[in-house]
């Protein structure tokens, strides 16, 4: 668990590193990538052991083990989140992006509106548009420095074409943990307006000490009849390349429809994803996650303290995730100049906030899931790039 180890990911087909220059114009030889949401740490020992066992078997043919993976997932949800879930309610998908797309295709029609709370993970809007559905953005409002959902404004702006709500819990990009009361309000809103609820909980393990995450169905168990809960080991254990996610659907009829859609698309879990997920959701995996969260908590405090020393920059308080959300509005600069300084002067590449929808125009998202020395270097570079503000 040496999270300080610097691993050279250049020229390893890493999207985060090898696509950095195409995205931000900064070479990976000199730059610090803080955009794609994956981490730069060595994989947990339990994952490496699982891969060694797979290699020793020396066979990659048809396989079993999905049921055992679902049981391990149910154990994890109960032990780590206090959520009692029936493994029979779970279905496997090729990642959660695939899950969202298939849910949209199965339960909505072209032209239907899907509510998202912006700014939010850019893939939400992308998947909605890709499936010829309409994005209904409900802008988050900032109170006391953090995001809140404006349910009155959402209510007033309804068109009658809404069919589904899609939320990020905890919230990406701001690391906000929605309270049980807020989740119950969303559940009631969906019930009153006959909406499906799709709750993406992929960041639920990355919660800082002193904070508490509540799974949607623990907060609103009565919403089980119209809810889809999305979970995966991929964000927690950095296994996105394995392309495996879990959709939990308590309602029998909705679950049958989803499994029929999986059957028609001939979508099945892959061997690597099943092996890694089963290994991750274990006592050894839990020990690794506890150490990881402690480490990125210190990273987040280092980064926010450093950003706080640059006048006019405002980083939102973080309760979870390894994604920091920083507002550059008070610099008085055009975002083109902000990005020039960050890319050319600091040689840092964050995610650009406009991609997260309404409200993201003056923000950038910084990935701090990397060795602390690299976070400290990024802070120093940013402070130098904006030294004139000081």
Short mmCIF file of C-alpha atoms in Angstrom, two decimals:
data_model
loop_
_atom_site.label_atom_id
_atom_site.label_comp_id
_atom_site.label_asym_id
_atom_site.label_seq_id
_atom_site.Cartn_x
_atom_site.Cartn_y
_atom_site.Cartn_z
CA UNK A 1 0.00 0.00 0.00
CA UNK A 2 2.74 2.43 -0.94
CA UNK A 3 0.60 5.14 -2.47
CA UNK A 4 3.64 7.44 -2.68
CA UNK A 5 5.24 5.22 -5.32
CA UNK A 6 5.62 7.03 -8.64
CA UNK A 7 4.59 4.74 -11.49
CA UNK A 8 5.44 5.79 -15.03
CA UNK A 9 2.22 5.34 -17.01
CA UNK A 10 3.46 7.04 -20.17
CA UNK A 11 3.27 4.93 -23.33
CA UNK A 12 1.21 2.27 -21.56
CA UNK A 13 -2.00 2.99 -23.50
CA UNK A 14 -3.32 4.98 -20.54
CA UNK A 15 -6.03 7.42 -21.68
CA UNK A 16 -5.15 9.78 -18.87
CA UNK A 17 -1.48 10.04 -19.82
CA UNK A 18 -1.23 9.18 -23.48
CA UNK A 19 -4.20 11.33 -24.56
CA UNK A 20 -3.23 14.32 -22.41
CA UNK A 21 -1.50 16.22 -25.17
CA UNK A 22 -4.45 15.82 -27.53
CA UNK A 23 -6.84 17.08 -24.84
CA UNK A 24 -4.82 19.86 -23.21
CA UNK A 25 -1.85 20.47 -25.45
CA UNK A 26 0.64 19.40 -22.78
CA UNK A 27 3.15 16.62 -23.34
CA UNK A 28 3.10 13.80 -20.78
CA UNK A 29 6.88 14.20 -20.58
CA UNK A 30 6.48 17.52 -18.76
CA UNK A 31 2.84 17.72 -17.74
CA UNK A 32 0.70 16.55 -14.83
CA UNK A 33 -2.58 14.96 -16.00
CA UNK A 34 -5.45 15.76 -13.65
CA UNK A 35 -8.37 15.18 -15.99
CA UNK A 36 -9.49 11.55 -16.62
CA UNK A 37 -10.97 10.11 -13.42
CA UNK A 38 -8.64 7.25 -12.74
CA UNK A 39 -5.85 6.90 -10.21
CA UNK A 40 -2.09 6.49 -10.61
CA UNK A 41 -1.59 3.96 -7.82
CA UNK A 42 -0.46 0.36 -8.09
CA UNK A 43 -3.37 -2.07 -7.99
CA UNK A 44 -4.35 -3.62 -4.68
CA UNK A 45 -2.63 -6.88 -3.80
CA UNK A 46 -5.95 -8.73 -3.85
CA UNK A 47 -6.39 -7.74 -7.49
CA UNK A 48 -2.84 -8.73 -8.40
CA UNK A 49 -3.32 -12.08 -6.71
CA UNK A 50 -6.52 -12.65 -8.68
CA UNK A 51 -4.73 -11.87 -11.94
CA UNK A 52 -1.83 -14.18 -11.06
CA UNK A 53 -4.29 -16.98 -10.38
CA UNK A 54 -5.94 -16.32 -13.71
CA UNK A 55 -2.58 -16.42 -15.50
CA UNK A 56 -1.61 -19.65 -13.78
CA UNK A 57 -4.81 -21.29 -14.98
CA UNK A 58 -3.63 -20.39 -18.50
CA UNK A 59 -7.10 -20.53 -19.98
CA UNK A 60 -9.40 -17.68 -20.92
CA UNK A 61 -12.40 -19.59 -22.20
CA UNK A 62 -16.03 -19.58 -21.15
CA UNK A 63 -16.42 -19.26 -17.41
CA UNK A 64 -18.70 -19.24 -14.38
CA UNK A 65 -18.42 -17.15 -11.23
CA UNK A 66 -20.90 -14.35 -11.88
CA UNK A 67 -23.16 -15.53 -9.06
CA UNK A 68 -20.24 -15.59 -6.64
CA UNK A 69 -19.34 -12.07 -7.78
CA UNK A 70 -22.90 -10.89 -7.04
CA UNK A 71 -22.72 -12.47 -3.59
CA UNK A 72 -19.41 -10.68 -2.95
CA UNK A 73 -21.03 -7.43 -4.11
CA UNK A 74 -23.96 -7.95 -1.74
CA UNK A 75 -21.53 -8.64 1.10
CA UNK A 76 -19.65 -5.42 0.32
CA UNK A 77 -22.81 -3.30 0.21
CA UNK A 78 -23.94 -4.69 3.55
CA UNK A 79 -20.57 -4.46 5.29
CA UNK A 80 -19.43 -1.12 3.88
CA UNK A 81 -22.71 0.74 3.38
CA UNK A 82 -25.31 -0.96 5.55
CA UNK A 83 -27.38 -1.69 2.45
CA UNK A 84 -28.99 -5.12 2.39
CA UNK A 85 -29.39 -6.10 -1.24
CA UNK A 86 -30.55 -9.34 -2.84
CA UNK A 87 -27.94 -10.68 -5.30
CA UNK A 88 -30.83 -11.86 -7.49
CA UNK A 89 -31.75 -8.21 -8.05
CA UNK A 90 -28.37 -7.51 -9.69
CA UNK A 91 -27.48 -7.57 -13.38
CA UNK A 92 -24.02 -7.14 -14.88
CA UNK A 93 -23.24 -4.60 -17.58
CA UNK A 94 -20.16 -3.57 -19.55
CA UNK A 95 -19.52 -0.69 -17.17
CA UNK A 96 -21.93 1.91 -15.84
CA UNK A 97 -21.88 3.99 -19.01
CA UNK A 98 -23.33 0.97 -20.77
CA UNK A 99 -25.84 0.54 -17.94
CA UNK A 100 -27.10 4.11 -18.32
CA UNK A 101 -27.41 3.78 -22.09
CA UNK A 102 -29.34 0.50 -21.82
CA UNK A 103 -31.67 1.88 -19.15
CA UNK A 104 -32.42 4.88 -21.35
CA UNK A 105 -33.08 2.67 -24.34
CA UNK A 106 -35.28 0.23 -22.41
CA UNK A 107 -37.49 2.51 -20.32
CA UNK A 108 -37.73 5.76 -22.29
CA UNK A 109 -38.53 6.76 -25.86
CA UNK A 110 -36.82 9.16 -28.26
CA UNK A 111 -37.85 12.69 -27.35
CA UNK A 112 -38.43 11.90 -23.67
CA UNK A 113 -36.70 14.22 -21.23
CA UNK A 114 -34.22 13.04 -18.61
CA UNK A 115 -33.53 15.29 -15.61
CA UNK A 116 -29.94 15.80 -14.50
CA UNK A 117 -28.60 18.22 -11.88
CA UNK A 118 -25.90 20.33 -13.54
CA UNK A 119 -23.00 20.64 -13.40
CA UNK A 120 -22.59 16.89 -13.35
CA UNK A 121 -20.53 14.09 -14.87
CA UNK A 122 -20.35 14.86 -18.58
CA UNK A 123 -21.23 11.34 -19.70
CA UNK A 124 -24.78 11.76 -18.40
CA UNK A 125 -25.73 14.35 -21.02
CA UNK A 126 -23.69 12.55 -23.67
CA UNK A 127 -25.49 9.25 -23.15
CA UNK A 128 -28.90 10.95 -23.12
CA UNK A 129 -28.25 12.75 -26.40
CA UNK A 130 -26.65 9.70 -27.98
CA UNK A 131 -29.87 7.80 -27.35
CA UNK A 132 -31.96 10.61 -28.90
CA UNK A 133 -33.46 11.61 -25.57
CA UNK A 134 -33.59 15.23 -24.34
CA UNK A 135 -31.41 16.56 -21.54
CA UNK A 136 -33.42 18.50 -18.95
CA UNK A 137 -30.84 20.37 -16.91
CA UNK A 138 -31.79 21.38 -13.38
CA UNK A 139 -28.99 23.77 -12.34
CA UNK A 140 -27.57 23.29 -8.87
CA UNK A 141 -27.33 26.40 -6.71
CA UNK A 142 -24.43 27.33 -4.44
CA UNK A 143 -25.30 28.10 -0.82
CA UNK A 144 -22.67 28.32 1.90
CA UNK A 145 -20.07 27.34 -0.66
CA UNK A 146 -21.63 23.99 -1.64
CA UNK A 147 -24.20 22.74 -4.11
CA UNK A 148 -27.88 22.32 -3.33
CA UNK A 149 -30.71 21.08 -5.51
CA UNK A 150 -33.40 23.70 -6.26
CA UNK A 151 -36.51 21.55 -6.29
CA UNK A 152 -38.87 24.52 -6.56
CA UNK A 153 -37.15 25.71 -9.74
CA UNK A 154 -37.21 22.18 -11.11
CA UNK A 155 -40.92 21.88 -10.39
CA UNK A 156 -41.65 25.20 -12.06
CA UNK A 157 -39.71 24.24 -15.18
CA UNK A 158 -41.31 20.87 -15.87
CA UNK A 159 -42.58 20.36 -19.42
CA UNK A 160 -44.56 17.17 -18.92
CA UNK A 161 -42.16 15.24 -21.15
CA UNK A 162 -39.89 14.12 -18.32
CA UNK A 163 -39.64 10.37 -17.91
CA UNK A 164 -36.51 9.77 -15.83
CA UNK A 165 -34.14 11.37 -13.32
CA UNK A 166 -30.42 10.57 -13.32
CA UNK A 167 -28.27 11.59 -10.34
CA UNK A 168 -24.66 11.26 -9.24
CA UNK A 169 -24.38 10.23 -5.59
CA UNK A 170 -21.85 11.19 -4.26
CA UNK A 171 -21.73 14.06 -6.70
CA UNK A 172 -19.18 14.23 -9.48
CA UNK A 173 -17.56 16.76 -9.96
CA UNK A 174 -17.94 18.47 -6.57
CA UNK A 175 -17.65 15.57 -4.11
CA UNK A 176 -20.90 16.55 -2.39
CA UNK A 177 -22.68 13.80 -0.42
CA UNK A 178 -26.45 14.19 -0.63
CA UNK A 179 -28.15 13.88 2.75
CA UNK A 180 -30.81 11.23 3.43
CA UNK A 181 -33.43 13.99 3.51
CA UNK A 182 -32.34 15.29 0.10
CA UNK A 183 -32.51 11.77 -1.32
CA UNK A 184 -36.00 11.31 0.12
CA UNK A 185 -37.09 14.57 -1.51
CA UNK A 186 -35.86 13.27 -4.86
CA UNK A 187 -37.68 9.98 -4.34
CA UNK A 188 -40.91 11.78 -3.53
CA UNK A 189 -40.49 14.07 -6.54
CA UNK A 190 -40.06 11.05 -8.80
CA UNK A 191 -43.09 9.33 -7.27
CA UNK A 192 -45.29 12.40 -7.72
CA UNK A 193 -44.25 12.91 -11.33
CA UNK A 194 -44.09 9.25 -12.35
CA UNK A 195 -40.37 9.28 -13.06
CA UNK A 196 -37.84 6.50 -12.99
CA UNK A 197 -34.89 7.17 -10.68
CA UNK A 198 -31.40 6.16 -11.84
CA UNK A 199 -28.85 6.66 -9.06
CA UNK A 200 -25.17 6.34 -9.97
CA UNK A 201 -23.31 5.50 -6.75
CA UNK A 202 -19.94 4.66 -8.29
CA UNK A 203 -18.01 6.98 -5.89
CA UNK A 204 -19.70 5.68 -2.73
CA UNK A 205 -16.57 4.05 -1.26
CA UNK A 206 -14.42 7.17 -1.52
CA UNK A 207 -15.86 9.04 1.48
CA UNK A 208 -13.59 11.06 3.75
CA UNK A 209 -13.26 10.47 7.50
CA UNK A 210 -16.02 12.19 9.43
CA UNK A 211 -18.41 12.07 6.47
CA UNK A 212 -21.27 9.62 5.97
CA UNK A 213 -22.74 8.29 2.73
CA UNK A 214 -26.29 6.91 2.53
CA UNK A 215 -27.28 4.68 -0.35
CA UNK A 216 -30.43 5.88 -2.12
CA UNK A 217 -32.60 2.91 -1.18
CA UNK A 218 -31.49 3.09 2.44
CA UNK A 219 -32.71 6.69 2.51
CA UNK A 220 -35.87 6.01 0.48
CA UNK A 221 -36.80 2.31 0.62
CA UNK A 222 -40.29 3.06 -0.67
CA UNK A 223 -38.70 4.12 -3.99
CA UNK A 224 -37.59 0.55 -4.75
CA UNK A 225 -40.42 0.08 -7.25
CA UNK A 226 -39.08 2.70 -9.66
CA UNK A 227 -35.36 2.85 -8.93
CA UNK A 228 -32.15 1.61 -10.55
CA UNK A 229 -28.99 1.67 -8.43
CA UNK A 230 -25.68 1.65 -10.28
CA UNK A 231 -22.52 0.44 -8.55
CA UNK A 232 -19.09 -0.82 -9.60
CA UNK A 233 -15.69 -1.60 -8.18
CA UNK A 234 -14.13 0.36 -11.02
CA UNK A 235 -13.79 3.80 -9.42
CA UNK A 236 -12.79 2.48 -6.01
CA UNK A 237 -10.20 0.00 -7.25
CA UNK A 238 -9.25 1.69 -10.52
CA UNK A 239 -10.50 -1.19 -12.68
CA UNK A 240 -12.38 0.82 -15.33
CA UNK A 241 -10.52 -1.06 -18.05
CA UNK A 242 -12.28 -4.26 -16.97
CA UNK A 243 -15.61 -2.77 -18.09
CA UNK A 244 -17.94 -4.26 -15.50
CA UNK A 245 -20.77 -2.62 -13.57
CA UNK A 246 -23.78 -3.72 -11.58
CA UNK A 247 -27.37 -2.53 -11.92
CA UNK A 248 -29.61 -3.35 -8.96
CA UNK A 249 -33.33 -3.36 -9.80
CA UNK A 250 -35.61 -4.43 -6.93
CA UNK A 251 -38.83 -4.30 -9.02
CA UNK A 252 -39.45 -7.69 -10.64
CA UNK A 253 -41.12 -6.37 -13.79
CA UNK A 254 -38.49 -3.71 -14.44
CA UNK A 255 -35.70 -6.22 -13.80
CA UNK A 256 -37.19 -8.70 -16.28
CA UNK A 257 -37.34 -6.00 -18.94
CA UNK A 258 -33.72 -5.07 -18.32
CA UNK A 259 -32.53 -8.67 -18.51
CA UNK A 260 -34.49 -9.12 -21.72
CA UNK A 261 -32.67 -6.11 -23.15
CA UNK A 262 -29.33 -7.61 -22.10
CA UNK A 263 -30.35 -10.86 -23.79
CA UNK A 264 -31.39 -9.14 -27.00
CA UNK A 265 -28.10 -7.23 -27.11
CA UNK A 266 -26.23 -10.45 -26.24
CA UNK A 267 -24.40 -8.58 -23.48
CA UNK A 268 -22.57 -10.76 -20.98
CA UNK A 269 -19.97 -10.02 -18.28
CA UNK A 270 -16.32 -10.54 -19.13
CA UNK A 271 -13.90 -12.84 -17.36
CA UNK A 272 -11.49 -10.11 -16.26
CA UNK A 273 -14.24 -7.93 -14.79
CA UNK A 274 -15.77 -10.80 -12.84
CA UNK A 275 -12.43 -11.94 -11.42
CA UNK A 276 -11.36 -8.44 -10.38
CA UNK A 277 -14.72 -7.48 -8.87
CA UNK A 278 -14.97 -10.69 -6.85
CA UNK A 279 -11.45 -10.16 -5.55
CA UNK A 280 -12.02 -6.49 -4.76
CA UNK A 281 -15.15 -7.02 -2.71
CA UNK A 282 -13.38 -8.88 0.07
CA UNK A 283 -11.82 -8.18 3.50
CA UNK A 284 -8.46 -7.63 1.80
CA UNK A 285 -10.07 -5.17 -0.57
CA UNK A 286 -11.68 -3.35 2.35
CA UNK A 287 -8.31 -2.96 4.07
CA UNK A 288 -6.84 -1.45 0.90
CA UNK A 289 -9.75 0.97 0.49
CA UNK A 290 -9.42 2.19 4.07
CA UNK A 291 -5.77 3.01 3.42
CA UNK A 292 -6.60 4.62 0.07
CA UNK A 293 -9.28 6.90 1.53
CA UNK A 294 -6.94 8.02 4.29
CA UNK A 295 -4.32 8.84 1.66
CA UNK A 296 -6.54 10.79 -0.72
CA UNK A 297 -8.05 12.64 2.24
CA UNK A 298 -4.59 14.04 2.96
CA UNK A 299 -4.17 14.77 -0.74
CA UNK A 300 -7.42 16.68 -0.80
CA UNK A 301 -6.47 18.80 2.19
CA UNK A 302 -3.08 19.55 0.65
CA UNK A 303 -4.64 20.56 -2.65
CA UNK A 304 -7.44 22.68 -1.19
CA UNK A 305 -5.05 24.42 1.21
CA UNK A 306 -2.74 25.21 -1.69
CA UNK A 307 -5.53 26.49 -3.90
CA UNK A 308 -6.80 28.57 -0.97
CA UNK A 309 -3.51 30.47 -0.97
CA UNK A 310 -4.22 31.79 -4.46
CA UNK A 311 -6.46 34.86 -4.17
CA UNK A 312 -9.70 34.69 -6.19
CA UNK A 313 -9.63 30.89 -6.56
CA UNK A 314 -12.36 29.00 -4.72
CA UNK A 315 -12.30 25.26 -4.31
CA UNK A 316 -15.52 23.65 -3.11
CA UNK A 317 -15.24 21.74 0.17
CA UNK A 318 -14.92 18.03 -0.56
CA UNK A 319 -16.74 15.28 1.30
CA UNK A 320 -15.81 12.45 -1.05
CA UNK A 321 -14.12 11.38 -4.33
CA UNK A 322 -10.65 12.31 -5.56
CA UNK A 323 -12.02 15.06 -7.82
CA UNK A 324 -11.58 18.70 -6.75
CA UNK A 325 -13.86 21.37 -8.24
CA UNK A 326 -12.28 24.83 -8.47
CA UNK A 327 -13.98 28.09 -9.43
CA UNK A 328 -11.93 30.70 -11.34
CA UNK A 329 -14.74 33.24 -11.76
CA UNK A 330 -13.31 35.80 -9.32
CA UNK A 331 -10.02 36.03 -11.21
CA UNK A 332 -11.72 38.39 -13.65
CA UNK A 333 -10.03 36.49 -16.47
CA UNK A 334 -11.57 34.90 -19.51
CA UNK A 335 -11.42 31.12 -19.22
CA UNK A 336 -9.21 31.06 -22.29
CA UNK A 337 -6.56 32.96 -20.30
CA UNK A 338 -7.08 30.75 -17.25
CA UNK A 339 -6.51 27.66 -19.38
CA UNK A 340 -3.50 29.21 -21.12
CA UNK A 341 -1.84 29.75 -17.76
CA UNK A 342 -2.72 26.28 -16.51
CA UNK A 343 -1.71 24.47 -19.69
CA UNK A 344 1.25 26.54 -20.87
CA UNK A 345 2.65 27.96 -17.63
CA UNK A 346 1.72 25.33 -15.03
CA UNK A 347 1.69 22.40 -17.50
CA UNK A 348 -1.26 20.89 -15.65
CA UNK A 349 -4.26 19.40 -17.45
CA UNK A 350 -7.57 19.38 -15.53
CA UNK A 351 -11.06 18.66 -16.92
CA UNK A 352 -12.77 21.71 -18.42
CA UNK A 353 -15.93 22.67 -16.56
CA UNK A 354 -18.11 23.52 -19.55
CA UNK A 355 -18.37 19.82 -20.31
CA UNK A 356 -20.29 19.31 -17.06
CA UNK A 357 -23.19 21.50 -18.15
CA UNK A 358 -24.85 24.64 -16.84
CA UNK A 359 -22.91 26.13 -13.95
CA UNK A 360 -19.57 24.63 -14.93
CA UNK A 361 -18.44 27.49 -17.16
CA UNK A 362 -15.96 29.02 -14.70
CA UNK A 363 -14.82 25.75 -13.08
CA UNK A 364 -12.10 23.19 -13.66
CA UNK A 365 -11.98 19.68 -12.17
CA UNK A 366 -8.67 18.40 -10.79
CA UNK A 367 -7.97 14.71 -10.19
CA UNK A 368 -5.94 14.30 -6.98
CA UNK A 369 -5.87 10.48 -7.10
CA UNK A 370 -2.13 10.43 -7.63
CA UNK A 371 1.00 10.28 -5.41
CA UNK A 372 1.20 13.22 -3.01
CA UNK A 373 4.46 14.52 -4.46
CA UNK A 374 2.68 15.03 -7.76
CA UNK A 375 -0.22 16.85 -6.06
CA UNK A 376 2.26 19.11 -4.26
CA UNK A 377 4.05 19.81 -7.55
CA UNK A 378 0.76 20.70 -9.24
CA UNK A 379 -0.13 23.10 -6.43
CA UNK A 380 3.26 24.79 -6.67
CA UNK A 381 2.94 25.15 -10.42
CA UNK A 382 -0.57 26.62 -10.13
CA UNK A 383 0.57 29.08 -7.48
CA UNK A 384 3.39 30.21 -9.76
CA UNK A 385 1.09 30.49 -12.78
CA UNK A 386 -1.25 32.82 -10.85
CA UNK A 387 1.44 34.57 -8.80
CA UNK A 388 0.33 37.98 -10.06
CA UNK A 389 -2.97 37.53 -8.21
CA UNK A 390 -1.03 37.32 -4.96
#
